[in-house]
Amino acid sequence: MSDEKKDNIQEFKLEPDSELRFELESKSEKVYVILKSGFAEVFGTELVIGKRYEFTAGAKIAVFTWQGCVIELRGKTDVSYVARETPMIIYCNCHAALEVMRTDAEKHNKKGPITMVVGPGDVGKSTVSRILLNYAVRMGRRPLFIDLDVGQGQISVPGTIGALLIERPASLDEGFSQEAPLVYHYGHTKPGGNCTLYNMLYTQLAASVKEKIESNKKTKVSGVIINTCGWIKGAGYKELTQIAKTFEVDIILVLDQERLYNELVRDMPRFVKVVFLPKSGGVVERSQTARSEARDLRIREYFYGTPKNSVYPHSFDIKWSEVKIFKIGAPALPDSCLPLGMKAEDHLTKVVALTPNPGILHHLLAISYAAKEDEILLSHVAGFVCVTNIDTERQILTFLSPQPKPLPNNTLLLSDCQFMDSH
């Protein structure tokens, strides 16, 4: 082993209730974590002694131990340190309170707790959701995870909302198993991009979730964890209160903002418990560039898998005549352009047919399950393709797709999200 490699091996002895935090920004580097002795976990997923866990660019990881452990870190990190002040005990207490509610629901055949995690951007909402889901699964529960954060896309690609039944803890490199998620196409990376559509979609998702809960006793008792986006001011705050009402939320966990906590305490019905939680000291604010890169990585993983479990997408040509492409939302018409006495349709939810053109190059297209045009708006999607080439002379589109031809349906919806395929 070279001296350089030796220099990049660090051993950390962690006391009980402490965590090792590290960050990796360099795209060319990899970091390996090995649990040498004791017990440790990463965001609620237990580590196995002696197993080598690989982390790549963009990783911001906290290895927590309840009883003490020894961790070996191999590779070059941007930051690595042991923190003795950690909110993990508070998060664990939250889980314990939810578990009491689940046990009570089991006893009386009631609905388990519906929990919503809220707060500004970059305070660790996704991480807290993941911890609570992992702990629930480790107790033998089968909770539903709902992701309303269109900027990140934990269940599918960015620009979507969805629900996923969680049956096993998240793996450290791939997250939760993506079997049979329920996904709705929104098409923007900010909920403010089209509030009317966003509202309609989560209302439709809430109805589907209600059906799922009623039909599955184990999930009914286990409850729901809802992750939200960081839009919490003005119209964003109204959206949050509307989401809580639509999903019939029992508990709201507010991360790191006392003002939001106090506003929700004031405005929520008394039966809704609003709880303030501190954020982890390891959480850092991301720049717009970092957010954009994270979105790009998420889409890349959708088509190519993770570095550890890579998959090979398909590329194929399709004639323009074989698909119908639509966009949701049209420019608003001024009243002066309308006939006397007529009202403008809601332009934000208007389904507009598109002729393929160079403007859709590198854009994602959602494959809708809709059988008719009037079902497009609220229909869930089968998956996504990316337009990698447009031949206007021969009228042929080239798609990058996770599966070979034929497409599950020929109704496609244009997304604002773009992906440059560099493979």
XYZ file of C-alpha atoms in Angstrom:
423
model
C 0.000 0.000 0.000
C 1.420 3.400 -0.931
C 2.175 6.060 1.712
C -0.574 8.218 0.218
C -3.150 5.435 0.733
C -1.890 4.897 4.283
C -2.266 8.596 5.001
C -5.887 8.412 3.864
C -6.890 5.786 6.428
C -8.288 7.244 9.646
C -9.680 5.403 12.661
C -12.261 7.025 14.932
C -13.311 5.756 18.338
C -16.824 7.017 19.024
C -18.281 7.365 22.500
C -21.977 6.423 23.045
C -24.491 8.965 21.622
C -21.964 10.608 19.303
C -21.531 10.649 15.539
C -18.817 10.810 12.906
C -19.679 13.384 10.248
C -17.920 13.666 6.905
C -18.425 15.318 3.524
C -17.104 14.441 0.089
C -17.309 16.983 -2.740
C -14.614 15.891 -5.201
C -16.067 13.924 -8.141
C -12.915 11.843 -8.583
C -12.724 10.634 -4.983
C -14.413 7.755 -3.135
C -14.623 7.179 0.593
C -15.097 3.820 2.326
C -16.542 3.369 5.809
C -15.886 0.176 7.774
C -17.372 -0.596 11.191
C -14.531 -2.305 13.087
C -16.379 -2.951 16.365
C -19.505 -1.959 18.299
C -22.828 -0.801 16.817
C -23.450 2.096 14.409
C -26.027 3.360 11.943
C -26.340 5.895 9.118
C -29.695 7.732 9.100
C -31.378 4.773 10.797
C -29.775 2.035 8.640
C -27.572 -0.324 10.698
C -23.983 -0.998 9.632
C -22.609 -4.548 9.468
C -19.222 -5.162 11.142
C -16.421 -5.594 8.599
C -18.515 -4.615 5.564
C -17.087 -1.861 3.363
C -19.560 0.920 2.518
C -18.718 3.154 -0.439
C -19.621 6.847 -0.726
C -19.060 9.105 -3.726
C -19.214 12.819 -4.644
C -21.877 14.875 -2.891
C -22.093 12.553 0.130
C -22.797 14.231 3.476
C -22.869 11.404 5.989
C -23.332 11.044 9.760
C -22.413 7.693 11.354
C -24.182 7.580 14.719
C -23.645 5.154 17.605
C -25.859 4.506 20.639
C -23.364 2.268 22.479
C -19.959 3.289 21.149
C -17.956 1.917 18.205
C -14.746 2.070 16.189
C -15.025 3.347 12.590
C -12.379 3.201 9.878
C -12.563 5.864 7.162
C -10.602 5.194 3.961
C -10.123 7.883 1.352
C -9.885 11.655 1.199
C -12.785 13.649 2.673
C -13.333 17.398 2.542
C -14.432 17.420 6.194
C -14.459 14.696 8.867
C -14.987 15.114 12.611
C -16.688 13.514 15.625
C -19.687 15.413 17.040
C -20.838 14.810 20.599
C -23.816 17.159 20.297
C -26.390 15.442 18.074
C -30.205 15.633 17.791
C -30.435 11.851 17.192
C -31.766 11.241 20.719
C -34.573 13.767 20.076
C -35.363 12.093 16.711
C -35.421 8.716 18.464
C -37.863 10.103 21.051
C -40.072 11.235 18.136
C -39.994 7.690 16.759
C -40.879 6.292 20.221
C -43.896 8.645 20.444
C -45.055 7.577 16.954
C -44.616 3.925 17.974
C -46.898 4.465 21.014
C -49.534 5.874 18.632
C -49.115 2.886 16.285
C -49.558 0.432 19.148
C -52.716 2.268 20.207
C -53.990 2.229 16.601
C -53.346 -1.526 16.453
C -55.285 -2.097 19.653
C -58.329 -0.102 18.537
C -58.129 -0.835 14.772
C -57.602 2.857 13.979
C -55.443 4.752 11.510
C -51.791 5.119 12.571
C -50.072 8.537 12.849
C -49.857 10.710 9.726
C -46.710 12.807 10.202
C -45.553 15.761 8.123
C -41.955 17.034 8.223
C -41.652 20.768 7.447
C -39.032 23.518 7.528
C -36.983 25.811 5.272
C -34.546 24.442 2.679
C -31.419 22.569 3.772
C -32.369 21.727 7.359
C -32.443 17.929 6.929
C -36.169 17.214 6.302
C -35.394 14.305 3.943
C -32.904 12.887 6.451
C -35.359 13.049 9.380
C -38.031 11.392 7.175
C -35.555 8.628 6.312
C -34.565 8.077 9.962
C -38.201 7.795 11.095
C -39.062 5.414 8.225
C -36.011 3.214 8.914
C -36.820 3.012 12.633
C -40.467 2.138 11.875
C -39.451 -0.675 9.496
C -36.977 -2.033 12.050
C -39.935 -2.351 14.455
C -41.771 -4.510 11.885
C -43.984 -1.670 10.570
C -44.872 -0.965 6.926
C -45.304 2.828 6.699
C -46.066 4.830 3.571
C -43.562 7.467 2.509
C -44.952 10.481 0.648
C -42.519 12.845 -1.054
C -43.934 16.252 -2.013
C -40.492 17.830 -2.544
C -40.473 18.346 -6.324
C -36.948 19.784 -6.253
C -35.232 16.590 -5.090
C -37.309 13.617 -6.178
C -36.494 10.880 -3.665
C -39.124 8.486 -5.006
C -38.691 9.243 -8.710
C -36.962 11.965 -10.730
C -37.189 15.680 -9.777
C -40.411 17.373 -10.921
C -42.631 14.623 -9.488
C -44.519 13.798 -6.307
C -45.218 10.268 -5.166
C -45.862 7.610 -2.547
C -43.899 4.471 -1.716
C -44.632 1.574 0.641
C -41.550 1.045 2.836
C -40.955 -2.615 3.656
C -37.237 -2.709 4.500
C -34.576 -0.244 5.697
C -32.926 1.979 3.085
C -29.642 0.699 1.684
C -26.831 3.212 2.133
C -26.013 3.536 -1.564
C -29.458 3.260 -3.189
C -31.934 4.455 -0.552
C -35.326 2.769 -0.232
C -36.326 -0.037 -2.583
C -38.195 1.541 -5.522
C -40.682 -1.288 -6.089
C -44.055 -0.124 -7.453
C -44.016 3.558 -6.467
C -47.064 5.711 -7.217
C -45.751 8.751 -9.111
C -47.455 11.869 -10.488
C -45.874 14.153 -13.093
C -45.667 17.816 -12.079
C -42.944 18.950 -14.476
C -41.344 21.800 -12.480
C -38.687 21.780 -9.746
C -40.488 24.377 -7.602
C -44.077 24.090 -6.324
C -44.569 27.780 -7.169
C -44.047 26.916 -10.862
C -47.730 25.972 -11.086
C -49.503 26.077 -7.704
C -52.889 25.098 -9.166
C -51.500 21.907 -10.700
C -49.408 21.098 -7.586
C -52.532 21.417 -5.428
C -54.567 19.163 -7.739
C -51.856 16.500 -7.816
C -51.304 16.194 -4.060
C -55.090 16.123 -3.548
C -55.270 13.216 -6.024
C -52.294 11.549 -4.288
C -54.008 11.946 -0.876
C -57.123 10.162 -2.228
C -54.971 7.281 -3.573
C -53.104 7.047 -0.251
C -56.387 6.915 1.674
C -57.487 3.949 -0.466
C -54.135 2.214 0.091
C -54.375 2.687 3.864
C -57.911 1.303 4.028
C -57.008 -1.783 1.981
C -53.838 -2.745 3.905
C -54.194 -3.283 7.647
C -50.462 -3.249 8.380
C -49.963 0.049 6.533
C -53.090 1.535 8.113
C -51.587 0.989 11.577
C -48.032 1.971 10.545
C -49.116 5.393 9.282
C -47.528 7.849 6.867
C -44.423 10.077 6.794
C -44.710 13.114 4.482
C -41.621 15.001 3.306
C -42.285 18.572 2.095
C -40.270 21.218 0.231
C -38.630 24.262 1.790
C -41.167 26.825 0.528
C -42.593 28.080 3.822
C -43.350 31.787 3.336
C -46.427 33.512 1.894
C -48.173 31.224 -0.597
C -45.816 28.411 0.477
C -47.119 28.590 4.051
C -50.729 28.468 2.800
C -49.773 25.414 0.725
C -48.338 23.700 3.820
C -51.519 24.250 5.837
C -53.580 22.998 2.883
C -51.406 19.860 2.586
C -51.882 19.169 6.317
C -55.648 19.443 5.880
C -55.759 17.338 2.684
C -53.749 14.447 4.157
C -55.509 14.743 7.550
C -52.180 15.110 9.325
C -51.921 14.282 13.061
C -48.373 15.484 13.740
C -46.228 18.223 12.203
C -42.491 18.108 12.906
C -40.985 21.574 12.376
C -37.243 21.619 11.779
C -35.124 24.571 12.846
C -37.588 27.452 12.514
C -39.387 28.765 15.564
C -41.422 31.299 13.593
C -42.917 28.560 11.408
C -43.519 26.454 14.516
C -45.430 29.268 16.234
C -47.477 30.069 13.123
C -48.523 26.418 12.794
C -49.385 26.168 16.507
C -51.615 29.226 15.992
C -53.273 28.057 12.755
C -53.583 24.272 13.104
C -56.610 22.618 14.788
C -55.942 21.582 18.397
C -55.898 17.851 17.617
C -52.810 18.353 15.399
C -49.616 18.108 17.457
C -46.942 20.564 16.305
C -43.437 19.643 17.513
C -40.261 21.729 17.194
C -37.045 19.815 16.372
C -33.469 21.116 16.088
C -31.561 20.430 12.889
C -28.344 18.431 12.925
C -25.146 20.454 13.223
C -23.868 18.605 10.146
C -26.523 20.075 7.854
C -25.149 22.783 5.554
C -26.860 25.151 3.145
C -26.403 24.235 -0.510
C -25.822 26.664 -3.364
C -28.071 26.746 -6.455
C -25.263 24.988 -8.361
C -25.105 22.195 -5.763
C -28.900 21.754 -5.944
C -28.774 21.623 -9.735
C -25.965 19.035 -9.626
C -27.923 16.937 -7.109
C -30.958 16.966 -9.450
C -28.768 15.971 -12.390
C -27.274 13.106 -10.360
C -30.762 11.908 -9.393
C -31.826 11.765 -13.066
C -28.536 10.070 -14.038
C -29.167 7.406 -11.377
C -32.683 6.873 -12.772
C -31.202 5.868 -16.146
C -27.778 4.465 -15.211
C -28.116 3.291 -11.593
C -25.557 4.006 -8.879
C -21.780 3.525 -9.267
C -22.062 0.311 -7.241
C -25.144 -1.062 -9.027
C -25.011 0.351 -12.532
C -27.697 -0.431 -15.095
C -27.700 0.012 -18.846
C -30.502 2.057 -20.393
C -31.784 1.558 -23.940
C -31.645 4.017 -26.811
C -34.174 3.721 -29.627
C -35.895 5.718 -32.364
C -39.614 6.436 -32.501
C -41.600 8.102 -35.291
C -43.387 11.319 -34.402
C -46.638 9.719 -35.508
C -46.263 6.944 -32.898
C -46.418 9.243 -29.855
C -48.570 12.112 -28.604
C -46.679 14.754 -26.632
C -48.495 17.156 -24.309
C -47.561 20.029 -22.035
C -49.607 21.062 -18.997
C -50.201 24.804 -18.793
C -50.636 27.440 -21.493
C -50.038 31.208 -21.599
C -52.914 33.193 -20.097
C -55.181 34.937 -22.598
C -56.086 38.539 -21.797
C -59.814 39.170 -21.313
C -59.792 41.465 -24.337
C -59.068 38.467 -26.607
C -62.125 36.519 -25.409
C -65.641 36.751 -26.876
C -68.061 38.836 -24.802
C -69.339 37.033 -21.702
C -66.813 34.158 -21.953
C -64.397 33.281 -19.159
C -60.854 32.090 -19.707
C -60.238 28.435 -19.000
C -57.789 27.826 -16.215
C -54.664 28.167 -18.343
C -52.478 26.595 -15.624
C -54.153 23.192 -16.004
C -54.821 23.299 -19.744
C -53.440 20.230 -21.575
C -51.731 21.446 -24.763
C -50.707 19.106 -27.612
C -47.141 19.680 -28.860
C -45.519 18.944 -32.199
C -41.991 17.588 -31.626
C -39.464 20.409 -32.094
C -35.804 21.141 -31.223
C -36.991 22.897 -28.025
C -37.731 19.534 -26.338
C -34.197 18.184 -26.890
C -32.635 16.839 -23.635
C -35.966 17.249 -21.808
C -37.538 14.443 -19.798
C -40.899 13.102 -20.957
C -43.233 11.339 -18.514
C -45.071 8.291 -19.864
C -48.653 8.749 -18.706
C -51.039 5.892 -17.927
C -53.911 8.051 -19.246
C -56.135 6.305 -21.809
C -57.958 9.517 -22.831
C -56.886 13.131 -23.126
C -59.183 14.288 -20.312
C -57.424 11.840 -17.916
C -53.916 13.204 -18.565
C -53.885 15.829 -15.829
C -54.400 13.523 -12.846
C -53.120 10.213 -14.174
C -50.034 8.666 -12.581
C -47.012 7.807 -14.706
C -45.202 4.618 -15.721
C -41.761 6.191 -15.959
C -39.602 8.622 -17.928
C -37.617 8.860 -21.145
C -35.153 11.541 -22.227
C -35.091 13.053 -25.739
C -31.479 12.637 -26.916
C -31.937 13.476 -30.597
C -34.535 15.010 -32.948
C -34.454 14.363 -36.690
C -36.895 16.921 -38.131
C -36.413 15.761 -41.732
C -37.241 12.097 -41.086
C -39.588 13.051 -38.206
C -37.898 10.697 -35.742
C -37.203 11.100 -32.007
C -34.408 9.249 -30.191
C -35.170 8.315 -26.599
C -32.986 7.218 -23.699
C -35.153 4.791 -21.710
C -34.738 2.425 -18.729
C -36.513 -0.321 -20.713
C -36.579 -1.335 -24.403
C -39.368 -0.669 -26.905
C -42.337 -0.588 -26.916
C -43.265 2.245 -24.549
C -45.945 1.354 -21.926
C -48.170 4.060 -23.464
C -47.865 6.581 -26.305
C -49.087 9.573 -24.215
C -46.051 11.617 -23.130
C -45.871 14.728 -20.926
C -43.114 17.319 -21.252
C -41.101 18.166 -18.112
C -39.005 21.288 -17.447
C -36.257 18.951 -16.180
C -33.381 18.423 -18.581
C -30.627 15.809 -18.717
C -27.503 15.886 -20.878
C -26.526 12.276 -21.483
C -22.733 12.231 -21.452
C -22.316 8.430 -21.511
